[in-house]
Coordinates of N, CA and C in Angstrom, one line a residue:
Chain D
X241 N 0.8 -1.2 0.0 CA 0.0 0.0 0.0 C 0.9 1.2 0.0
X242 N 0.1 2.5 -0.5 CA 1.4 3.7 -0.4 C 1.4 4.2 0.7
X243 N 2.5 4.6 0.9 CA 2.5 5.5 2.3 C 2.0 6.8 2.0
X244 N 1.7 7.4 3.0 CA 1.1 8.9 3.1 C 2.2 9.5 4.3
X245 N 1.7 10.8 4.0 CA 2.9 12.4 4.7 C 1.9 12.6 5.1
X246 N 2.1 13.2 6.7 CA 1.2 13.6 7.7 C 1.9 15.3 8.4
X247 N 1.9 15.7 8.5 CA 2.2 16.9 9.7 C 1.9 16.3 10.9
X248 N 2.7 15.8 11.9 CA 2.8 15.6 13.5 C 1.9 16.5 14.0
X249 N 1.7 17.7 14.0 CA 0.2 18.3 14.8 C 0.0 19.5 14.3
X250 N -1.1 19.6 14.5 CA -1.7 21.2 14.3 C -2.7 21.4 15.7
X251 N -3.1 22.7 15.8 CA -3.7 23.3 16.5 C -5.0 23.6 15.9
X252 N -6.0 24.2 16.4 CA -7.3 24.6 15.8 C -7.8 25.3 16.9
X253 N -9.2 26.3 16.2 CA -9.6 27.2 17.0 C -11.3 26.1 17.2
X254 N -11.7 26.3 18.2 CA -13.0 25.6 18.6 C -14.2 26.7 17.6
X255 N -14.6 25.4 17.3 CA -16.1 26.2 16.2 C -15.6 26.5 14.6
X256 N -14.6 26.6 14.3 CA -13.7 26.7 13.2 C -13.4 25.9 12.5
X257 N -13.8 25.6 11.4 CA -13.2 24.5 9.9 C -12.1 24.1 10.1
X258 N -11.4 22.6 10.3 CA -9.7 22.0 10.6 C -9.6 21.3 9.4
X259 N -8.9 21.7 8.6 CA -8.4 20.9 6.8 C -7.0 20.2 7.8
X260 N -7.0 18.8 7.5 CA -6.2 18.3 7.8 C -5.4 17.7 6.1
X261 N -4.2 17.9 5.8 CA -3.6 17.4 4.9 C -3.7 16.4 5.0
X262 N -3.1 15.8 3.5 CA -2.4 14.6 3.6 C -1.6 13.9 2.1
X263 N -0.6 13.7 2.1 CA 0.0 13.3 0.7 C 0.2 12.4 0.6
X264 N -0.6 11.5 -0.9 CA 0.0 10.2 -1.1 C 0.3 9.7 -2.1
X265 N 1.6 10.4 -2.6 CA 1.9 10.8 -4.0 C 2.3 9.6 -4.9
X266 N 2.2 8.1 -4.3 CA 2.5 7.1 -4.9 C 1.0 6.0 -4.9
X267 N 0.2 7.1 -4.7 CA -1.3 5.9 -4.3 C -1.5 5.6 -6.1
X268 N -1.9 4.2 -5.7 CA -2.2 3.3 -6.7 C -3.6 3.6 -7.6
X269 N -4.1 3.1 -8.7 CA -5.4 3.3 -9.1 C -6.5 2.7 -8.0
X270 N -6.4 1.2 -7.9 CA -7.1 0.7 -7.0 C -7.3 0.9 -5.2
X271 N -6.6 2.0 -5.1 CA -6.2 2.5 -3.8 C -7.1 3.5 -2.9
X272 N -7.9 3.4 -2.2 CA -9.1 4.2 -1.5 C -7.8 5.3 -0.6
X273 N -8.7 6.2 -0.4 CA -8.0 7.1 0.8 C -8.9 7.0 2.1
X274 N -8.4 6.3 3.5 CA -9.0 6.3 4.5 C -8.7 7.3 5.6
X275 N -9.7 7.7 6.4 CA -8.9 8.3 7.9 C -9.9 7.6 8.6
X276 N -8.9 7.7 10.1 CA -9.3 7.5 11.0 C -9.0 8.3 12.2
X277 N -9.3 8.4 13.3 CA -9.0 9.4 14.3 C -8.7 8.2 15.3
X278 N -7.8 8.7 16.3 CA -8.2 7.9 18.0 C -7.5 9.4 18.8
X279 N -9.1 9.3 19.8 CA -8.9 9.7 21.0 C -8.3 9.0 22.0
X280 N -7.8 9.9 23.2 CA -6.9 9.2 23.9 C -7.6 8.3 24.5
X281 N -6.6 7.0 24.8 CA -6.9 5.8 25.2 C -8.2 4.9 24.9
X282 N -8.4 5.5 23.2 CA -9.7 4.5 22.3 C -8.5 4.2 21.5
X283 N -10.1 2.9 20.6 CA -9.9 2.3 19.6 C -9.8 3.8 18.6
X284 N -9.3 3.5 18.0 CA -9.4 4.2 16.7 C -11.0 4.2 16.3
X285 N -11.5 5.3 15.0 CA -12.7 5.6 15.3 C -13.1 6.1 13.8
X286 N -13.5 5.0 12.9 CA -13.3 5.2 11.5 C -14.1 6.7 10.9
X287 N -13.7 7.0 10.1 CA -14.0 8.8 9.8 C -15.0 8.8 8.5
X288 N -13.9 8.3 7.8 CA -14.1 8.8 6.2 C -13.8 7.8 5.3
X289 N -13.9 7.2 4.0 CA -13.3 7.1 2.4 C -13.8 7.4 1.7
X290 N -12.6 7.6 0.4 CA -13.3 8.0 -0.5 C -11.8 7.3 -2.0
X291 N -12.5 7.0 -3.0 CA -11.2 6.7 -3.8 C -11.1 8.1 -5.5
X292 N -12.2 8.5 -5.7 CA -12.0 9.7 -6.2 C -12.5 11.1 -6.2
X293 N -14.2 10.4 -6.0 CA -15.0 11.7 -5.7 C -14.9 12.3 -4.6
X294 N -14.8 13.7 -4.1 CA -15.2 13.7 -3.1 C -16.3 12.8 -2.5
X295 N -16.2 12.9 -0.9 CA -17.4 12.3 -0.1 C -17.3 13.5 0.9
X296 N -18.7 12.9 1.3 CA -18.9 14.3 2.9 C -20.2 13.1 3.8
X297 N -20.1 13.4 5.1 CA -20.7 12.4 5.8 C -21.2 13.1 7.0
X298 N -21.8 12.8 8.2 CA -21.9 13.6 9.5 C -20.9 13.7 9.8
X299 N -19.5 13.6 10.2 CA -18.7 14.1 10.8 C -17.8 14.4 9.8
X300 N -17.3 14.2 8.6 CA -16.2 15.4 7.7 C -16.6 15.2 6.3
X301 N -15.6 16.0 5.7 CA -15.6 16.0 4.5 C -14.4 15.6 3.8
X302 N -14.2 14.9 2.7 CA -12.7 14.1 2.4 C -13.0 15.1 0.7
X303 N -11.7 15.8 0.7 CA -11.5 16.3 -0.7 C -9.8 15.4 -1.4
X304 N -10.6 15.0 -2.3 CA -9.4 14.7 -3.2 C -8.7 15.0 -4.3
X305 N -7.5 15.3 -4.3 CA -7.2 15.7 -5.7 C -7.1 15.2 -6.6
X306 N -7.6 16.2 -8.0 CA -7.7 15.2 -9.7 C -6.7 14.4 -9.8
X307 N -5.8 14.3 -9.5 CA -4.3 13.8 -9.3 C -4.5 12.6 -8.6
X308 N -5.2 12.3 -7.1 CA -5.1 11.6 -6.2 C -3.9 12.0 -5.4
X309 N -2.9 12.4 -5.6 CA -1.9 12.8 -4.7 C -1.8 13.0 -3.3
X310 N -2.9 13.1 -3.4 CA -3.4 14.4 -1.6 C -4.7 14.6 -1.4
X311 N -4.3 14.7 -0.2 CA -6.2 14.8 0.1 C -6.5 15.6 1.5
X312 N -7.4 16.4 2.1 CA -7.5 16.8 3.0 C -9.1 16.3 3.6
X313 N -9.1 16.3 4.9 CA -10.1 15.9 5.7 C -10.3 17.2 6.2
X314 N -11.7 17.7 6.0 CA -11.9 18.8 6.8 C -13.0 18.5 8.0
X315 N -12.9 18.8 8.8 CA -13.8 19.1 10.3 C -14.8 20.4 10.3
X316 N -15.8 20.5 10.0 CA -16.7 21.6 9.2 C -16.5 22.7 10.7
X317 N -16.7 22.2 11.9 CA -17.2 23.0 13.0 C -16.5 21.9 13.9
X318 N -15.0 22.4 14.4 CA -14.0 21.6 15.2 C -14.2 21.7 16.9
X319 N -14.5 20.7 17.8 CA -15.4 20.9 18.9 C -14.1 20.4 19.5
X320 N -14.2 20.5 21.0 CA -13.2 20.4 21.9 C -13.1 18.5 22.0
X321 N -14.3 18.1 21.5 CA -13.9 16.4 21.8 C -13.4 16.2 20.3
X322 N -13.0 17.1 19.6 CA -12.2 16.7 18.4 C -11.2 16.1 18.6
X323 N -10.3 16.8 19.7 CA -8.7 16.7 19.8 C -8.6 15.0 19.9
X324 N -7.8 15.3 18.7 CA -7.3 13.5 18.6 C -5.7 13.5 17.5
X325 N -6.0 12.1 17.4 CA -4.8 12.0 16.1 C -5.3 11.3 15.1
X326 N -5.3 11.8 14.3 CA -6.0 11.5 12.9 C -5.1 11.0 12.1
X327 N -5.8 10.1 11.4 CA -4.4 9.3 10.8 C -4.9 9.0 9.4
X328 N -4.0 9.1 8.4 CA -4.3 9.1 6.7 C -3.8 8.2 6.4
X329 N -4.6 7.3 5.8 CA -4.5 5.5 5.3 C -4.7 5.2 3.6
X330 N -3.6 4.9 3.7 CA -4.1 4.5 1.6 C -3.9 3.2 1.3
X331 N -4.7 2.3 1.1 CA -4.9 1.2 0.8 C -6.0 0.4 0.0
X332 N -5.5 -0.8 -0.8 CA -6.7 -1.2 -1.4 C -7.7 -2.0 -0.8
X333 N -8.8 -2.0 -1.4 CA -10.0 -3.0 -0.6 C -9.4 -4.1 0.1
X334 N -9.6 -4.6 0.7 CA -9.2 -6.1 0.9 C -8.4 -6.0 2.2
X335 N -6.9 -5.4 2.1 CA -5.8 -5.3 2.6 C -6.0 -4.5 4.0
X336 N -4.9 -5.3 4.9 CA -5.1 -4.5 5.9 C -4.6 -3.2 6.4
X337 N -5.0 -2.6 7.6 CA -5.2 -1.1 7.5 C -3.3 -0.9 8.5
X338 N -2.6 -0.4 7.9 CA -0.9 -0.1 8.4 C -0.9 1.5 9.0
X339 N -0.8 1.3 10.1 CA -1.0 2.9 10.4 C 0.5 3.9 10.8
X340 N 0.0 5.2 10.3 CA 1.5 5.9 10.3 C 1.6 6.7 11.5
X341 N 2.5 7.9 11.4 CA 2.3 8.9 12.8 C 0.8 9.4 13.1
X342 N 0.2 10.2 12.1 CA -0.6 10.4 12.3 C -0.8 12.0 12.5
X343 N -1.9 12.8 12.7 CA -1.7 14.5 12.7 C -2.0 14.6 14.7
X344 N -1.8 14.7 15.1 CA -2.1 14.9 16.7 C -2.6 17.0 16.2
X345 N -3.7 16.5 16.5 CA -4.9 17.7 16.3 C -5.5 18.1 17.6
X346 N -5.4 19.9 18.0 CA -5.6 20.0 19.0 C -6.6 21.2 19.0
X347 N -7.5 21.0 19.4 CA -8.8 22.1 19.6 C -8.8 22.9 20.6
X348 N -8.6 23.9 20.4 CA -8.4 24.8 21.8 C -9.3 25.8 21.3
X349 N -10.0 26.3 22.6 CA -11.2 27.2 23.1 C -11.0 28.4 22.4
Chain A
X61 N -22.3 3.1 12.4 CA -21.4 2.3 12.1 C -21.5 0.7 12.8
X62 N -21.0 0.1 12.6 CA -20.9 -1.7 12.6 C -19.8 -1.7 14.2
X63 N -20.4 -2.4 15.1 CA -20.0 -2.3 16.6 C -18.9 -3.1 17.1
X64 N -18.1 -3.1 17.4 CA -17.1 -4.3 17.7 C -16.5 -3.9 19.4
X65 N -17.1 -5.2 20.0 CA -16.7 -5.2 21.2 C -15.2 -5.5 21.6
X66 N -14.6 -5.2 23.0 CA -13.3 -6.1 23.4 C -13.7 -5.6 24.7
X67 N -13.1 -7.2 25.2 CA -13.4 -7.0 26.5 C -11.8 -8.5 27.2
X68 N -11.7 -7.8 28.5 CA -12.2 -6.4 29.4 C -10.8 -5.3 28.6
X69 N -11.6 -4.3 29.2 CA -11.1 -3.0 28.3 C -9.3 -2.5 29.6
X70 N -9.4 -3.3 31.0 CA -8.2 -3.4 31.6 C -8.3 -4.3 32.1
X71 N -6.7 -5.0 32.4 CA -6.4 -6.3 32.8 C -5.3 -5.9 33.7
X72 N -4.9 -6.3 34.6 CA -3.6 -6.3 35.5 C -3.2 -8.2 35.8
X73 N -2.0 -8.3 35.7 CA -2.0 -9.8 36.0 C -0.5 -9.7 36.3
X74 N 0.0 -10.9 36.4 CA 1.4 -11.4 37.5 C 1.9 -12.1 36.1
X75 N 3.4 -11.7 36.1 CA 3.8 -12.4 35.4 C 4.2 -13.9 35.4
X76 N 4.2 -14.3 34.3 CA 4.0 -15.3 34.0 C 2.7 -16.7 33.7
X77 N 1.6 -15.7 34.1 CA 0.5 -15.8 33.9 C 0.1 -15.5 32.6
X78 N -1.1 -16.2 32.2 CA -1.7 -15.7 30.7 C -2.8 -15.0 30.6
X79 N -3.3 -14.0 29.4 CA -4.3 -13.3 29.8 C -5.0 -13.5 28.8
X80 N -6.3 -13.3 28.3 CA -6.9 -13.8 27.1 C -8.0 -12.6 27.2
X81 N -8.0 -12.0 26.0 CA -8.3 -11.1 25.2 C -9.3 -11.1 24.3
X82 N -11.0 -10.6 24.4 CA -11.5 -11.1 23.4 C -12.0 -10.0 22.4
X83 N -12.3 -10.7 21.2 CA -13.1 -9.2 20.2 C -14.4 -10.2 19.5
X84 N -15.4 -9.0 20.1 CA -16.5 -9.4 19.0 C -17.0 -8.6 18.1
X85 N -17.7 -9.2 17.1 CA -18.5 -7.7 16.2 C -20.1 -8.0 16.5
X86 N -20.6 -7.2 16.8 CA -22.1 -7.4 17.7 C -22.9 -7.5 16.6
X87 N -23.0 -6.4 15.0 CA -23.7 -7.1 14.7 C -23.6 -6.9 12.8
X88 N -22.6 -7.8 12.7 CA -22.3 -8.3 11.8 C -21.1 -9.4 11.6
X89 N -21.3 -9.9 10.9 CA -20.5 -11.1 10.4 C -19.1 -11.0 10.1
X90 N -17.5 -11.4 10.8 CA -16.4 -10.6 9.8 C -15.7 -11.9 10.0
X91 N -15.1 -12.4 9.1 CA -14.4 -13.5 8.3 C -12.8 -13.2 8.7
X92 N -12.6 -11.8 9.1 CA -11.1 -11.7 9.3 C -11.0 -10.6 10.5
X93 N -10.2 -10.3 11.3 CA -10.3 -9.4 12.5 C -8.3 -9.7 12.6
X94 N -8.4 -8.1 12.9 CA -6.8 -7.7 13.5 C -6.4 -7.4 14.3
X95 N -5.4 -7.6 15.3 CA -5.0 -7.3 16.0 C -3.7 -6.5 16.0
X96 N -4.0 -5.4 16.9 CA -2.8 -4.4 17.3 C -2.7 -3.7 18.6
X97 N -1.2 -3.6 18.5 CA -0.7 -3.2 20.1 C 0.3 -1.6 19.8
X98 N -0.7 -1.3 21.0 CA 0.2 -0.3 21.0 C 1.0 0.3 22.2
X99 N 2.4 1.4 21.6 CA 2.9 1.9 22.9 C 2.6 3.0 23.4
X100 N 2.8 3.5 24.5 CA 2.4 4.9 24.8 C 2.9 5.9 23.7
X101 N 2.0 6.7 23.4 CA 2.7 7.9 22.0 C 3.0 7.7 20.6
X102 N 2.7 6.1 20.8 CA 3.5 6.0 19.9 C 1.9 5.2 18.5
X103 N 2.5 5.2 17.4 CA 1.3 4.4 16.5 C 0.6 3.1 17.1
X104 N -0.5 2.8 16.5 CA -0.4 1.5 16.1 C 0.1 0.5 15.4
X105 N 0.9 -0.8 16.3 CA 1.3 -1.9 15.2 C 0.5 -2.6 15.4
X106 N 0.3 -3.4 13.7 CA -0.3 -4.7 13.3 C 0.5 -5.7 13.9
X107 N 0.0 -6.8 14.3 CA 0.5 -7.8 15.1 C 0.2 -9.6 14.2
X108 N -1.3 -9.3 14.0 CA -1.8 -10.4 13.1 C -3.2 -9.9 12.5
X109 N -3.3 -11.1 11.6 CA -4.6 -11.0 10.9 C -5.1 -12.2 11.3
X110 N -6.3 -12.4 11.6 CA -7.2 -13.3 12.0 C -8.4 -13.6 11.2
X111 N -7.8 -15.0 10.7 CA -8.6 -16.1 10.0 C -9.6 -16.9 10.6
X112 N -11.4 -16.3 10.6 CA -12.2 -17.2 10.3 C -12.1 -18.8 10.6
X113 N -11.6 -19.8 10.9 CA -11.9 -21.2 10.7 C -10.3 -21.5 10.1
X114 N -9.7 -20.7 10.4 CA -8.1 -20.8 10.2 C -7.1 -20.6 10.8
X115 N -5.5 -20.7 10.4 CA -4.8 -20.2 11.7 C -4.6 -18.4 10.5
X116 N -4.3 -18.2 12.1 CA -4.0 -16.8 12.0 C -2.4 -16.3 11.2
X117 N -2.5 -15.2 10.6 CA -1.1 -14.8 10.1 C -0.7 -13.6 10.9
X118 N 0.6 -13.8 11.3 CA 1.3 -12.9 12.4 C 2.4 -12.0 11.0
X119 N 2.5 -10.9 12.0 CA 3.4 -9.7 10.9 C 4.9 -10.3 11.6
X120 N 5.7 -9.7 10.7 CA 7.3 -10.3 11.2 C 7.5 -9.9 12.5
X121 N 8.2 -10.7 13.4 CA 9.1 -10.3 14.5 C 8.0 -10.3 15.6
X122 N 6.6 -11.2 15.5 CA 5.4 -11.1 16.5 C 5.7 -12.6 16.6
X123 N 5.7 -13.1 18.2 CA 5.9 -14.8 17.9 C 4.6 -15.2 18.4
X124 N 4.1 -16.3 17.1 CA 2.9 -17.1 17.3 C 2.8 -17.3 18.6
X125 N 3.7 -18.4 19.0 CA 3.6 -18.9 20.4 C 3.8 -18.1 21.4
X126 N 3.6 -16.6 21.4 CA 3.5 -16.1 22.4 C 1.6 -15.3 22.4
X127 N 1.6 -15.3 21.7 CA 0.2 -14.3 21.2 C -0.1 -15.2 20.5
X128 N -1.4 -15.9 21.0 CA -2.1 -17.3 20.3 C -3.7 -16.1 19.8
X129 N -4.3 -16.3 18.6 CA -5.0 -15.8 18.3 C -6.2 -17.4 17.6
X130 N -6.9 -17.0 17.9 CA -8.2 -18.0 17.7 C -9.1 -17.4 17.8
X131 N -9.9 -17.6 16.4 CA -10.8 -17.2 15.3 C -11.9 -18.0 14.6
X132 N -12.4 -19.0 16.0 CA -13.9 -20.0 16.2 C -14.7 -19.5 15.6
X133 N -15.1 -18.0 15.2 CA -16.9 -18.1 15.0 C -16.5 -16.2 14.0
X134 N -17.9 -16.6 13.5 CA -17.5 -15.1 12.8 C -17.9 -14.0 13.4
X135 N -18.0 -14.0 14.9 CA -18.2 -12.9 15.4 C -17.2 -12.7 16.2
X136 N -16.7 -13.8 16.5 CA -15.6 -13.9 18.1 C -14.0 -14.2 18.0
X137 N -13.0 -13.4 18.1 CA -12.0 -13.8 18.1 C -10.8 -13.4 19.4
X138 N -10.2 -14.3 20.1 CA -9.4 -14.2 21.2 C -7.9 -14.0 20.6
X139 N -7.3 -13.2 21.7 CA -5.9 -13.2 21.7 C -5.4 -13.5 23.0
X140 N -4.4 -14.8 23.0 CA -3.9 -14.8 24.3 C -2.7 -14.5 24.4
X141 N -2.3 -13.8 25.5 CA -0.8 -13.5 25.6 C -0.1 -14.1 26.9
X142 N 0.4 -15.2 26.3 CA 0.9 -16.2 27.0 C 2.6 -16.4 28.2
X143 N 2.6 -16.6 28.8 CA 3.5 -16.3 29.7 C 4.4 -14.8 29.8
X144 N 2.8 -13.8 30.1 CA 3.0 -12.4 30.4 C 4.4 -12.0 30.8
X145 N 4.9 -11.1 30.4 CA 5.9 -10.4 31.1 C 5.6 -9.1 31.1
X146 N 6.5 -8.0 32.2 CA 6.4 -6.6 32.4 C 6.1 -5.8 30.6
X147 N 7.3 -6.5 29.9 CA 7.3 -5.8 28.8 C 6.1 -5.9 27.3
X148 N 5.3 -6.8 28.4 CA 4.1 -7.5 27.2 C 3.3 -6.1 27.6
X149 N 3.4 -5.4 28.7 CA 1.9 -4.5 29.1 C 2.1 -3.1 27.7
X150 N 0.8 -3.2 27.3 CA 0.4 -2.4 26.4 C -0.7 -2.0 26.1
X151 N -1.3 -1.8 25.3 CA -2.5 -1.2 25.0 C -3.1 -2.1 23.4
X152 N -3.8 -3.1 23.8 CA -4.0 -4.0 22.1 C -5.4 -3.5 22.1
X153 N -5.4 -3.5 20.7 CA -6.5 -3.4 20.2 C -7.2 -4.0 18.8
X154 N -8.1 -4.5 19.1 CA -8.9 -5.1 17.7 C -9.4 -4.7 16.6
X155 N -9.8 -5.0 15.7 CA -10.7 -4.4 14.4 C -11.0 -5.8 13.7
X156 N -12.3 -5.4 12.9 CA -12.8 -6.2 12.3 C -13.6 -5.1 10.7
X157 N -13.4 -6.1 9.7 CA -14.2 -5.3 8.4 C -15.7 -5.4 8.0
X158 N -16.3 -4.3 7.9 CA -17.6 -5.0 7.4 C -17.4 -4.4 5.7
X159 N -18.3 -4.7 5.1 CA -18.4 -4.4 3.4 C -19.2 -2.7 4.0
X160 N -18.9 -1.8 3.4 CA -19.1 -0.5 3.9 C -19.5 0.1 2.3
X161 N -20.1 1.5 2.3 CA -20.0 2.1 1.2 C -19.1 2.3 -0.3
X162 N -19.4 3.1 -0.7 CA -17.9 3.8 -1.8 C -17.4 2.3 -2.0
X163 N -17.9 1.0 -1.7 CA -16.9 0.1 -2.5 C -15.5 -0.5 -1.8
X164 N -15.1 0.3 -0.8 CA -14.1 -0.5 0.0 C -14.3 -1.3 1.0
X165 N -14.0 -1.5 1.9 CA -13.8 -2.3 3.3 C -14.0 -1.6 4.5
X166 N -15.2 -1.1 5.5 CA -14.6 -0.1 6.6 C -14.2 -1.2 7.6
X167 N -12.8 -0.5 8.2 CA -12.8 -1.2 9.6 C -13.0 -0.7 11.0
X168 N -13.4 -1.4 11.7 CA -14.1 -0.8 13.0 C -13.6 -1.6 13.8
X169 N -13.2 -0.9 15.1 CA -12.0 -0.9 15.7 C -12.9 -1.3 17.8
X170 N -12.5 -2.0 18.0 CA -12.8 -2.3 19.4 C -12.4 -1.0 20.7
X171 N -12.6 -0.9 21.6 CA -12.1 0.0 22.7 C -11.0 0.1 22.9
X172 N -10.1 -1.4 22.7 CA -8.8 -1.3 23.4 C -9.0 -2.0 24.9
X173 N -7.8 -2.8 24.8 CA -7.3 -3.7 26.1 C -6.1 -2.8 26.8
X174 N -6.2 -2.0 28.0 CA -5.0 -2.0 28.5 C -4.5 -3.0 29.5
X175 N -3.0 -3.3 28.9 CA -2.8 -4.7 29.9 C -1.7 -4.1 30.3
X176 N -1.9 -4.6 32.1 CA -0.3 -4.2 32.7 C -0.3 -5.6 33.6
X177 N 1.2 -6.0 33.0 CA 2.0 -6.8 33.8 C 2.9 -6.6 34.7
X178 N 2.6 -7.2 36.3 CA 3.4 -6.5 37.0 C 4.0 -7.8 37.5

């Protein structure tokens, strides 16, 4: 599966839109883009996919580029139980899920 | 989303003792379930994949015979970690796949076991 480039953390304002990057400049055709989040001391906490179109769901929105390259997860309205680490997964159907550093995202008031 | 239990979510035990670890999916059916451990701060690693009515496949440098995984029923799968030591205590956690939207696989992910061996 390809790996993806994360930024180790960002900050965010509470109530405010969080675009979280992500590059996966070697993703395959067959290749979905996943996130997932884990709060502290959970399971991980599946988010999003999407393999070209955008998607949007109750909790984000996944933008992808014409390219596939990259993609950002946005948080429409970022709440204080956002703060997590969000992690960008590129993989095909089937295969299992390899997780990387991840964005450690932090919501402050 | 598709529910996946683990239980119990803490364990404390004496080394050299075994502890046994379970993951269910409440309510759906999953043919394969994984297991991962994690350290403080640090990511999640893959440990194994868990075969349905098979044995299990372990990622490099994980020893079978210490982390026994059994995978009886398609809802239920156990991990035991067998003659615990201090440096076994971590934080494992499960997942299982259901057939999800868009065409992929979603996986959904259990609470997490924190285990301390003392």
């Amino acid at each position: 599966d390809a790996k993806t480039t994360q930024p180790p953390s960002m900050d965010c304002a509470e109530g405010r839109a969080a675009n979280l990057p992500c590059n996966h400049s070697t993703i395959s055709g067959n290749e979905y883009v996943y996130w997932y989040r884990q709060i502290h001391s959970q399971g991980p906490q599946y988010i999003i996919h999407g393999l070209k179109n955008n998607e949007t769901n109750e909790m984000a929105s996944l933008i992808i580029t014409e390219d596939r390259k990259s993609s950002t997860l946005i948080l429409p309205h970022a709440t204080l139980r956002d703060t997590a680490v969000y992690y960008c997964i590129v993989k095909a159907a089937g295969n299992k899920l390899t997780f990387g550093g991840g964005t450690r995202v932090l919501v402050k008031p | 989303g598709a529910v996946v239990s683990q239980h119990p979510s803490r364990v404390i035990c004496k080394s050299g003792t075994s502890v046994k670890i379970e993951c269910r999916s409440l309510d759906f059916q999953a043919t394969t379930m994984f297991w991962y451990r994690q350290f403080p701060k640090k990511s999640l690693m893959l440990m194994a994949t868990s075969n349905e009515g098979s044995k299990a496949t372990y990622e490099q440098g994980v020893e079978k015979d210490k982390f026994l995984i059994n995978h009886a029923s398609l809802t239920l799968s156990t991990l035991t970690v067998t003659s615990a030591h201090p440096e076994d205590s971590s934080f494992y956690i499960c997942s299982a796949s259901a057939p999800g939207t868009a065409g992929g696989t979603e996986a959904f992910f259990g609470q997490g076991t924190r285990l301390t061996v003392v």
